Amino acid sequence: MMNKKSKIVLVGGGSTWTPGILKAMTTHLKQFPLEKITLYDIDEERQKVIGEFAKILFKEEAPDVKVSYTTDEKEAYTDVDFVFCQMRTGGFEMRDKDEKIPLQHGVIGQETCGPGGFAYGLRSIRDMEKMVKSVRRFSPDAWILNYTNPAAIVALALDKIFPKEDKVLNICDQPVNLLRSFASLIDFDANDFEPVYFGLNHYGWFTHLYDQTGKDRMPEIKDVILNGGFRPVDAEQRDQSWLDTYAMVEDMLRDFPEYLPNTYLQYYLYPEYKLSKMDPNRTRTDEVREGRETKVFNECRRIVENGTAKDSSVVHNDAHGDMMVEVAASIAHNLRKTYVVMVRNNGIVSNLPDDSMVEVAASLGANGPHPYAVGKIDTFYKGLIESQHAYEKLTVEAYMEESYTKALQALTMNRTVVDAKKARKLLDALIEANKEYWPELK
């Protein structure tokens, strides 16, 4: 079965993350053999730079794999086995507004959390719905692996819009990034962890990290963090904002020592503190534009000009690319490896709503995810998750019903906002900024 070669389309092919994914594909060919890769993006200029780089990379490292790029969805989606989706509706222009408009109103500006994530979510749902319908028209049996943010809202929306769809899998790389970083603290191979995890996307906790012998390594990882802090395993590649984000794990662990938290929880647990550290005139968007965006595109242009990628120090495997390829391989070849993914709850966490899209460990094979039961969770975590689920559900319902009231309720529910008067001012400002992308809220 491992000899079967897959045909892939990568949606959002002009992304700065695409070179790392392509590099991961070349290094995982034995695990995940490929016949064809198509890059698809609506931004022709960005797509061409990354597409030409892709042709050079595969000519040098995997010449038998066919590589093309297109802005035509029929060409992209016809006769494919897997769709890797990482679109960003509105691009960096709208991300900039997602981060800066909330800050102008005294609220955290972050692309997936709070009002920024709300705005991004309402933009993403429309394009994600269109993408699923288009894929099903041209490749009815393809697996859609979605990494589009904000993944929690997107996953919930897709589950509501396509309740019988069984070949859409929503997944995030942050649990994998954390596992790699935890492993580096104790000189351990992250692939050998058996994680136990529960929550919503960007809103969860590791409860156990077992090794091959069945020993829980979490106590010693906690001890290392509490005595020496926490940095990402790839710290040398990270911007300062990410180093600050990882450092906050120590704070969360001191206050709530039971479990190891997802880094994004800091925005909900310490909103005033995080707000105080943000510059309303310079956000993460500016950092990415000046850093990764410039670096990756300049390097890809240089590679295209020189005709070789062999001397590149920028284009390398990362957790994001490795995870996307390994997840597809586990499904394509029925490997049944364990990953943290998003699935409809249906009793997995027994005291949370069945319709919530929980993020838990699951075995992944040809028939999709088989999640591991979590059981009951304690009051503190249950309360936090139920509040966040209510916010996410109201956001999706606001989109589907074109409801201003539900949008206002959603923002008021969010722990980074809370105040209804502030929520209304924010909502009105975000409506104005997103006129081209949101449904008209009545």
CSV table of C-alpha atoms in Angstrom, one decimal:
chain,number,residue,atom,x,y,z
A,1,MET,CA,0.0,0.0,0.0
A,2,MET,CA,3.0,2.3,0.6
A,3,ASN,CA,3.7,2.2,-3.1
A,4,LYS,CA,0.6,4.1,-3.9
A,5,LYS,CA,1.5,7.6,-5.0
A,6,SER,CA,-0.7,10.5,-4.0
A,7,LYS,CA,-1.8,13.6,-5.9
A,8,ILE,CA,-1.9,16.8,-3.8
A,9,VAL,CA,-3.2,20.3,-4.1
A,10,LEU,CA,-1.9,22.9,-1.7
A,11,VAL,CA,-4.5,25.7,-1.3
A,12,GLY,CA,-2.8,28.9,-0.4
A,13,GLY,CA,0.2,27.9,-2.5
A,14,GLY,CA,1.6,31.5,-2.3
A,15,SER,CA,2.0,31.3,1.5
A,16,THR,CA,5.3,31.8,3.2
A,17,TRP,CA,4.7,28.4,4.9
A,18,THR,CA,4.6,26.6,1.5
A,19,PRO,CA,8.4,26.2,1.0
A,20,GLY,CA,8.7,24.4,4.3
A,21,ILE,CA,5.8,22.1,3.4
A,22,LEU,CA,7.3,21.4,0.0
A,23,LYS,CA,10.7,20.6,1.6
A,24,ALA,CA,8.9,18.3,4.0
A,25,MET,CA,7.3,16.5,1.1
A,26,THR,CA,10.8,15.9,-0.5
A,27,THR,CA,12.2,14.4,2.7
A,28,HIS,CA,9.1,12.2,3.4
A,29,LEU,CA,8.8,10.6,0.0
A,30,LYS,CA,9.4,7.0,1.3
A,31,GLN,CA,6.7,7.5,3.9
A,32,PHE,CA,4.4,9.5,1.6
A,33,PRO,CA,5.1,8.8,-2.2
A,34,LEU,CA,3.9,11.5,-4.5
A,35,GLU,CA,2.7,11.5,-8.1
A,36,LYS,CA,1.7,15.2,-8.5
A,37,ILE,CA,1.7,18.4,-6.6
A,38,THR,CA,-0.4,21.4,-7.6
A,39,LEU,CA,-0.1,24.8,-5.9
A,40,TYR,CA,-3.3,26.8,-6.0
A,41,ASP,CA,-3.7,30.5,-5.0
A,42,ILE,CA,-5.9,33.4,-6.1
A,43,ASP,CA,-2.9,35.8,-5.9
A,44,GLU,CA,-1.1,35.1,-9.1
A,45,GLU,CA,2.0,37.1,-8.3
A,46,ARG,CA,2.7,35.4,-5.0
A,47,GLN,CA,1.9,32.0,-6.5
A,48,LYS,CA,4.4,32.4,-9.3
A,49,VAL,CA,7.3,33.1,-7.0
A,50,ILE,CA,6.6,30.1,-4.8
A,51,GLY,CA,5.6,27.9,-7.8
A,52,GLU,CA,8.8,28.5,-9.7
A,53,PHE,CA,10.7,27.7,-6.5
A,54,ALA,CA,8.7,24.5,-6.2
A,55,LYS,CA,9.7,23.4,-9.7
A,56,ILE,CA,13.4,23.9,-9.0
A,57,LEU,CA,13.2,22.1,-5.6
A,58,PHE,CA,11.5,19.0,-7.0
A,59,LYS,CA,13.6,18.9,-10.1
A,60,GLU,CA,16.7,18.6,-7.8
A,61,GLU,CA,15.3,16.4,-5.0
A,62,ALA,CA,12.4,14.4,-6.5
A,63,PRO,CA,12.3,14.8,-10.3
A,64,ASP,CA,9.7,12.1,-10.8
A,65,VAL,CA,7.0,14.2,-9.0
A,66,LYS,CA,5.0,16.4,-11.4
A,67,VAL,CA,4.8,20.0,-10.1
A,68,SER,CA,2.5,22.8,-11.3
A,69,TYR,CA,0.8,25.9,-10.1
A,70,THR,CA,-2.5,27.6,-11.1
A,71,THR,CA,-5.1,30.1,-10.2
A,72,ASP,CA,-7.9,28.0,-11.8
A,73,GLU,CA,-9.8,26.0,-9.2
A,74,LYS,CA,-11.0,23.3,-11.7
A,75,GLU,CA,-7.4,22.6,-12.7
A,76,ALA,CA,-6.4,22.6,-9.0
A,77,TYR,CA,-9.1,20.3,-7.6
A,78,THR,CA,-9.6,17.8,-10.4
A,79,ASP,CA,-8.5,14.3,-9.7
A,80,VAL,CA,-6.6,14.8,-6.4
A,81,ASP,CA,-6.3,12.6,-3.3
A,82,PHE,CA,-5.5,15.2,-0.7
A,83,VAL,CA,-6.2,18.9,-0.4
A,84,PHE,CA,-3.9,20.7,2.0
A,85,CYS,CA,-5.7,24.0,2.9
A,86,GLN,CA,-4.0,27.0,4.4
A,87,MET,CA,-5.8,30.0,2.9
A,88,ARG,CA,-5.8,33.5,4.4
A,89,THR,CA,-8.9,35.4,3.3
A,90,GLY,CA,-8.0,39.1,3.0
A,91,GLY,CA,-4.3,38.5,3.2
A,92,PHE,CA,-2.0,40.6,5.4
A,93,GLU,CA,-4.0,43.8,4.7
A,94,MET,CA,-6.9,42.3,6.7
A,95,ARG,CA,-4.7,40.6,9.3
A,96,ASP,CA,-3.3,44.1,10.0
A,97,LYS,CA,-6.8,45.4,10.7
A,98,ASP,CA,-7.7,42.3,12.8
A,99,GLU,CA,-4.8,43.1,15.1
A,100,LYS,CA,-4.9,46.9,15.2
A,101,ILE,CA,-8.6,47.7,15.4
A,102,PRO,CA,-9.1,45.8,18.7
A,103,LEU,CA,-6.0,47.6,20.1
A,104,GLN,CA,-7.6,50.9,19.2
A,105,HIS,CA,-10.5,49.9,21.5
A,106,GLY,CA,-8.4,48.7,24.4
A,107,VAL,CA,-8.7,45.0,23.6
A,108,ILE,CA,-6.1,42.4,22.7
A,109,GLY,CA,-5.2,42.4,19.0
A,110,GLN,CA,-4.3,38.8,17.9
A,111,GLU,CA,-5.1,37.0,14.6
A,112,THR,CA,-6.9,34.0,16.1
A,113,CYS,CA,-7.9,35.1,19.6
A,114,GLY,CA,-10.4,37.7,20.6
A,115,PRO,CA,-12.0,40.2,18.1
A,116,GLY,CA,-9.2,39.6,15.6
A,117,GLY,CA,-10.0,35.9,15.5
A,118,PHE,CA,-13.7,36.7,15.3
A,119,ALA,CA,-13.2,38.9,12.3
A,120,TYR,CA,-10.8,36.4,10.6
A,121,GLY,CA,-13.2,33.6,11.3
A,122,LEU,CA,-16.2,35.3,9.7
A,123,ARG,CA,-14.0,36.0,6.6
A,124,SER,CA,-12.7,32.4,6.5
A,125,ILE,CA,-16.0,30.6,6.7
A,126,ARG,CA,-17.3,31.8,3.3
A,127,ASP,CA,-14.1,30.7,1.4
A,128,MET,CA,-13.9,27.4,3.3
A,129,GLU,CA,-17.4,26.5,2.4
A,130,LYS,CA,-16.8,27.4,-1.2
A,131,MET,CA,-13.6,25.4,-1.2
A,132,VAL,CA,-15.3,22.2,0.1
A,133,LYS,CA,-18.1,22.4,-2.4
A,134,SER,CA,-15.6,22.9,-5.3
A,135,VAL,CA,-13.4,20.0,-4.2
A,136,ARG,CA,-16.4,17.7,-4.0
A,137,ARG,CA,-17.4,18.8,-7.5
A,138,PHE,CA,-14.1,17.8,-9.0
A,139,SER,CA,-12.7,15.2,-6.6
A,140,PRO,CA,-15.6,13.6,-4.6
A,141,ASP,CA,-13.4,11.3,-2.6
A,142,ALA,CA,-10.4,13.6,-1.7
A,143,TRP,CA,-9.4,14.1,1.9
A,144,ILE,CA,-9.4,17.8,2.9
A,145,LEU,CA,-6.8,18.5,5.5
A,146,ASN,CA,-7.6,22.0,6.8
A,147,TYR,CA,-5.0,24.2,8.6
A,148,THR,CA,-6.8,27.5,7.9
A,149,ASN,CA,-7.1,29.8,10.9
A,150,PRO,CA,-8.9,30.5,13.1
A,151,ALA,CA,-9.2,26.7,13.1
A,152,ALA,CA,-11.6,26.4,16.0
A,153,ILE,CA,-14.3,28.6,14.3
A,154,VAL,CA,-13.6,27.1,10.9
A,155,ALA,CA,-13.9,23.6,12.2
A,156,LEU,CA,-17.2,24.3,14.0
A,157,ALA,CA,-18.6,26.1,10.9
A,158,LEU,CA,-17.7,23.2,8.5
A,159,ASP,CA,-19.2,20.7,10.9
A,160,LYS,CA,-22.5,22.7,10.9
A,161,ILE,CA,-22.5,23.4,7.1
A,162,PHE,CA,-21.5,19.8,6.1
A,163,PRO,CA,-22.7,17.6,9.0
A,164,LYS,CA,-22.4,14.4,6.9
A,165,GLU,CA,-18.9,15.2,5.6
A,166,ASP,CA,-16.5,12.5,6.8
A,167,LYS,CA,-13.3,13.4,4.8
A,168,VAL,CA,-12.6,16.9,6.2
A,169,LEU,CA,-10.0,16.9,9.0
A,170,ASN,CA,-9.2,20.1,10.9
A,171,ILE,CA,-5.7,20.1,12.5
A,172,CYS,CA,-3.3,22.7,14.0
A,173,ASP,CA,0.5,22.5,14.3
A,174,GLN,CA,0.8,24.2,17.8
A,175,PRO,CA,0.4,20.9,19.7
A,176,VAL,CA,3.2,19.4,17.6
A,177,ASN,CA,5.3,22.5,18.1
A,178,LEU,CA,4.8,22.2,21.9
A,179,LEU,CA,5.6,18.4,21.9
A,180,ARG,CA,8.8,19.1,20.1
A,181,SER,CA,9.7,21.8,22.5
A,182,PHE,CA,8.8,19.7,25.6
A,183,ALA,CA,10.9,16.9,24.2
A,184,SER,CA,13.9,19.1,23.8
A,185,LEU,CA,13.9,19.9,27.5
A,186,ILE,CA,14.5,16.3,28.5
A,187,ASP,CA,16.5,15.2,25.4
A,188,PHE,CA,13.7,13.0,24.1
A,189,ASP,CA,12.3,12.2,20.7
A,190,ALA,CA,8.9,14.0,20.4
A,191,ASN,CA,7.7,11.2,18.0
A,192,ASP,CA,7.9,8.8,20.9
A,193,PHE,CA,5.4,10.7,23.1
A,194,GLU,CA,2.0,9.3,23.7
A,195,PRO,CA,0.1,12.6,24.5
A,196,VAL,CA,-3.1,13.0,26.3
A,197,TYR,CA,-4.7,16.3,25.5
A,198,PHE,CA,-8.1,18.0,25.7
A,199,GLY,CA,-9.7,21.4,24.9
A,200,LEU,CA,-10.6,23.4,21.9
A,201,ASN,CA,-8.2,24.6,19.2
A,202,HIS,CA,-5.7,27.2,20.8
A,203,TYR,CA,-7.5,26.5,24.0
A,204,GLY,CA,-6.3,23.2,25.5
A,205,TRP,CA,-4.0,21.3,27.9
A,206,PHE,CA,-1.7,18.3,28.0
A,207,THR,CA,-2.6,16.1,30.9
A,208,HIS,CA,0.0,13.4,30.3
A,209,LEU,CA,3.0,12.8,28.1
A,210,TYR,CA,3.8,9.1,28.2
A,211,ASP,CA,7.0,7.5,26.8
A,212,GLN,CA,7.4,4.1,25.2
A,213,THR,CA,7.6,2.4,28.6
A,214,GLY,CA,4.4,4.0,29.8
A,215,LYS,CA,6.1,6.5,32.1
A,216,ASP,CA,4.6,9.9,32.3
A,217,ARG,CA,7.4,12.4,31.5
A,218,MET,CA,5.2,15.5,32.3
A,219,PRO,CA,6.4,15.9,35.9
A,220,GLU,CA,10.0,16.3,34.9
A,221,ILE,CA,9.1,18.6,32.0
A,222,LYS,CA,7.2,20.8,34.4
A,223,ASP,CA,10.2,20.9,36.7
A,224,VAL,CA,12.5,22.0,34.0
A,225,ILE,CA,10.1,24.8,32.9
A,226,LEU,CA,9.6,26.0,36.5
A,227,ASN,CA,13.3,26.1,37.1
A,228,GLY,CA,14.7,27.3,33.7
A,229,GLY,CA,11.8,28.7,31.7
A,230,PHE,CA,10.5,27.6,28.3
A,231,ARG,CA,11.6,28.3,24.7
A,232,PRO,CA,10.6,26.8,21.4
A,233,VAL,CA,12.8,24.1,20.1
A,234,ASP,CA,13.5,26.2,17.0
A,235,ALA,CA,14.1,29.4,19.0
A,236,GLU,CA,16.8,30.6,16.6
A,237,GLN,CA,14.2,30.8,13.8
A,238,ARG,CA,11.5,32.6,15.8
A,239,ASP,CA,10.7,36.3,16.1
A,240,GLN,CA,10.8,37.9,19.5
A,241,SER,CA,7.0,37.8,19.9
A,242,TRP,CA,7.0,34.0,19.7
A,243,LEU,CA,9.8,33.8,22.3
A,244,ASP,CA,7.7,36.0,24.6
A,245,THR,CA,4.7,33.7,23.9
A,246,TYR,CA,6.6,30.6,24.9
A,247,ALA,CA,8.0,32.2,28.0
A,248,MET,CA,4.5,32.8,29.3
A,249,VAL,CA,4.1,29.0,29.7
A,250,GLU,CA,6.1,29.3,32.9
A,251,ASP,CA,3.7,31.9,34.3
A,252,MET,CA,0.6,29.8,33.4
A,253,LEU,CA,2.2,26.7,35.0
A,254,ARG,CA,3.0,28.5,38.2
A,255,ASP,CA,-0.6,29.7,38.5
A,256,PHE,CA,-2.3,26.5,37.3
A,257,PRO,CA,0.2,23.7,37.9
A,258,GLU,CA,-2.0,20.7,37.1
A,259,TYR,CA,-1.5,20.5,33.3
A,260,LEU,CA,0.8,21.9,30.6
A,261,PRO,CA,-1.1,24.6,28.7
A,262,ASN,CA,-1.3,25.5,25.0
A,263,THR,CA,0.6,28.8,24.6
A,264,TYR,CA,-2.5,30.7,23.3
A,265,LEU,CA,-4.3,30.3,26.6
A,266,GLN,CA,-2.3,33.3,27.9
A,267,TYR,CA,-4.5,35.7,25.9
A,268,TYR,CA,-7.5,34.5,27.8
A,269,LEU,CA,-6.0,34.0,31.3
A,270,TYR,CA,-4.0,37.3,31.3
A,271,PRO,CA,-5.8,39.7,28.9
A,272,GLU,CA,-4.8,42.9,30.8
A,273,TYR,CA,-1.2,41.9,31.1
A,274,LYS,CA,-0.9,40.8,27.4
A,275,LEU,CA,-2.7,44.0,26.3
A,276,SER,CA,-0.1,46.1,28.2
A,277,LYS,CA,2.7,44.5,26.2
A,278,MET,CA,1.2,45.2,22.8
A,279,ASP,CA,2.1,48.2,20.6
A,280,PRO,CA,-1.1,49.4,18.7
A,281,ASN,CA,1.2,50.8,16.0
A,282,ARG,CA,3.3,47.7,15.5
A,283,THR,CA,1.8,44.3,15.7
A,284,ARG,CA,2.7,40.7,14.8
A,285,THR,CA,1.6,41.5,11.2
A,286,ASP,CA,4.4,44.1,10.9
A,287,GLU,CA,6.9,41.6,12.4
A,288,VAL,CA,5.9,38.9,9.9
A,289,ARG,CA,6.0,41.2,6.9
A,290,GLU,CA,9.4,42.5,7.8
A,291,GLY,CA,10.7,39.1,8.9
A,292,ARG,CA,9.4,35.8,7.5
A,293,GLU,CA,7.5,37.3,4.5
A,294,THR,CA,10.5,39.3,3.2
A,295,LYS,CA,13.0,36.5,4.0
A,296,VAL,CA,11.1,33.7,2.3
A,297,PHE,CA,10.2,35.6,-0.8
A,298,ASN,CA,13.6,37.0,-1.3
A,299,GLU,CA,15.1,33.6,-0.9
A,300,CYS,CA,12.7,32.0,-3.3
A,301,ARG,CA,13.4,34.7,-5.9
A,302,ARG,CA,17.2,34.1,-5.4
A,303,ILE,CA,16.7,30.4,-5.9
A,304,VAL,CA,14.7,30.9,-9.1
A,305,GLU,CA,17.3,33.3,-10.4
A,306,ASN,CA,20.2,31.0,-9.6
A,307,GLY,CA,18.3,27.8,-10.8
A,308,THR,CA,19.2,25.8,-7.6
A,309,ALA,CA,17.9,25.4,-4.1
A,310,LYS,CA,20.8,23.3,-2.9
A,311,ASP,CA,22.6,26.2,-1.2
A,312,SER,CA,19.5,27.5,0.6
A,313,SER,CA,19.6,27.9,4.4
A,314,VAL,CA,16.1,29.4,4.7
A,315,VAL,CA,14.0,26.6,3.0
A,316,HIS,CA,13.9,23.8,5.6
A,317,ASN,CA,11.6,21.4,7.3
A,318,ASP,CA,9.6,22.8,10.2
A,319,ALA,CA,6.9,21.3,12.5
A,320,HIS,CA,4.1,22.7,10.3
A,321,GLY,CA,5.3,21.1,7.1
A,322,ASP,CA,6.3,17.8,8.7
A,323,MET,CA,3.0,17.5,10.4
A,324,MET,CA,0.9,18.1,7.3
A,325,VAL,CA,2.8,15.5,5.4
A,326,GLU,CA,2.9,12.9,8.2
A,327,VAL,CA,-0.9,13.3,8.8
A,328,ALA,CA,-1.6,12.7,5.1
A,329,ALA,CA,0.7,9.7,5.1
A,330,SER,CA,-1.0,8.2,8.2
A,331,ILE,CA,-4.4,8.4,6.4
A,332,ALA,CA,-3.2,7.4,2.9
A,333,HIS,CA,-1.4,4.3,4.2
A,334,ASN,CA,-3.5,3.5,7.2
A,335,LEU,CA,-0.6,3.9,9.6
A,336,ARG,CA,-2.9,4.7,12.6
A,337,LYS,CA,-0.4,7.1,14.2
A,338,THR,CA,-1.5,9.4,17.0
A,339,TYR,CA,-2.1,13.1,16.4
A,340,VAL,CA,-3.9,15.9,18.2
A,341,VAL,CA,-6.8,16.8,15.9
A,342,MET,CA,-10.3,18.5,16.0
A,343,VAL,CA,-13.3,16.3,16.1
A,344,ARG,CA,-17.0,16.6,17.0
A,345,ASN,CA,-17.1,15.9,20.8
A,346,ASN,CA,-20.0,13.3,21.0
A,347,GLY,CA,-19.1,12.3,24.5
A,348,ILE,CA,-15.3,12.3,24.2
A,349,VAL,CA,-15.1,14.8,26.9
A,350,SER,CA,-18.2,13.6,28.7
A,351,ASN,CA,-19.3,16.8,30.5
A,352,LEU,CA,-18.9,19.1,27.5
A,353,PRO,CA,-21.5,19.8,24.8
A,354,ASP,CA,-21.7,17.1,22.1
A,355,ASP,CA,-21.6,19.6,19.3
A,356,SER,CA,-18.4,21.3,20.4
A,357,MET,CA,-15.3,20.6,18.2
A,358,VAL,CA,-12.8,19.4,20.7
A,359,GLU,CA,-9.1,19.0,20.2
A,360,VAL,CA,-7.9,15.6,21.4
A,361,ALA,CA,-5.5,12.8,20.6
A,362,ALA,CA,-6.7,10.4,18.0
A,363,SER,CA,-5.4,7.5,15.9
A,364,LEU,CA,-5.4,8.4,12.2
A,365,GLY,CA,-5.9,5.9,9.5
A,366,ALA,CA,-7.7,5.3,6.2
A,367,ASN,CA,-11.1,5.8,7.8
A,368,GLY,CA,-10.1,9.0,9.5
A,369,PRO,CA,-9.6,9.9,13.2
A,370,HIS,CA,-10.5,7.5,16.0
A,371,PRO,CA,-10.3,9.8,19.1
A,372,TYR,CA,-9.3,8.7,22.5
A,373,ALA,CA,-11.9,9.3,25.3
A,374,VAL,CA,-11.1,11.9,27.9
A,375,GLY,CA,-14.0,11.5,30.3
A,376,LYS,CA,-15.0,14.3,32.7
A,377,ILE,CA,-12.9,17.4,33.2
A,378,ASP,CA,-12.8,19.5,36.3
A,379,THR,CA,-14.9,22.6,36.9
A,380,PHE,CA,-12.2,25.2,36.1
A,381,TYR,CA,-11.4,23.8,32.7
A,382,LYS,CA,-15.0,22.9,32.0
A,383,GLY,CA,-16.1,26.5,32.7
A,384,LEU,CA,-13.4,28.0,30.5
A,385,ILE,CA,-14.1,25.7,27.6
A,386,GLU,CA,-17.9,26.1,27.8
A,387,SER,CA,-17.5,29.8,27.6
A,388,GLN,CA,-15.1,29.6,24.7
A,389,HIS,CA,-17.4,27.1,22.9
A,390,ALA,CA,-20.4,29.5,23.4
A,391,TYR,CA,-18.3,32.3,21.8
A,392,GLU,CA,-17.3,30.1,18.8
A,393,LYS,CA,-20.9,28.7,18.3
A,394,LEU,CA,-22.4,32.2,18.4
A,395,THR,CA,-19.8,33.4,15.9
A,396,VAL,CA,-20.7,30.6,13.5
A,397,GLU,CA,-24.5,31.2,14.0
A,398,ALA,CA,-23.9,35.0,13.4
A,399,TYR,CA,-22.4,34.1,10.0
A,400,MET,CA,-25.1,31.5,9.1
A,401,GLU,CA,-28.1,33.6,10.3
A,402,GLU,CA,-26.5,37.0,9.3
A,403,SER,CA,-27.3,38.1,12.8
A,404,TYR,CA,-25.9,41.3,14.4
A,405,THR,CA,-27.3,40.2,17.8
A,406,LYS,CA,-25.5,36.9,17.8
A,407,ALA,CA,-22.2,38.6,16.6
A,408,LEU,CA,-22.6,41.0,19.6
A,409,GLN,CA,-23.3,38.1,21.9
A,410,ALA,CA,-20.2,36.3,20.7
A,411,LEU,CA,-17.8,39.2,21.2
A,412,THR,CA,-19.4,39.9,24.7
A,413,MET,CA,-18.8,36.2,25.6
A,414,ASN,CA,-15.1,36.3,24.7
A,415,ARG,CA,-12.8,36.6,27.7
A,416,THR,CA,-10.6,39.2,26.0
A,417,VAL,CA,-13.6,41.6,25.7
A,418,VAL,CA,-16.4,40.8,28.3
A,419,ASP,CA,-17.9,44.3,28.3
A,420,ALA,CA,-20.9,44.6,26.0
A,421,LYS,CA,-20.5,48.4,25.3
A,422,LYS,CA,-16.9,47.7,24.2
A,423,ALA,CA,-18.1,44.7,22.2
A,424,ARG,CA,-20.6,46.9,20.3
A,425,LYS,CA,-18.1,49.5,19.4
A,426,LEU,CA,-15.7,46.8,18.3
A,427,LEU,CA,-18.3,45.0,16.2
A,428,ASP,CA,-19.3,48.2,14.4
A,429,ALA,CA,-15.7,49.0,13.6
A,430,LEU,CA,-15.0,45.4,12.4
A,431,ILE,CA,-18.2,45.5,10.2
A,432,GLU,CA,-16.9,48.6,8.5
A,433,ALA,CA,-13.5,47.1,7.9
A,434,ASN,CA,-14.9,43.8,6.6
A,435,LYS,CA,-17.6,45.0,4.3
A,436,GLU,CA,-16.2,43.2,1.3
A,437,TYR,CA,-15.9,39.8,3.2
A,438,TRP,CA,-18.6,39.4,5.8
A,439,PRO,CA,-22.3,38.7,5.2
A,440,GLU,CA,-24.5,41.7,6.0
A,441,LEU,CA,-25.3,41.4,9.7
A,442,LYS,CA,-28.9,42.5,10.4
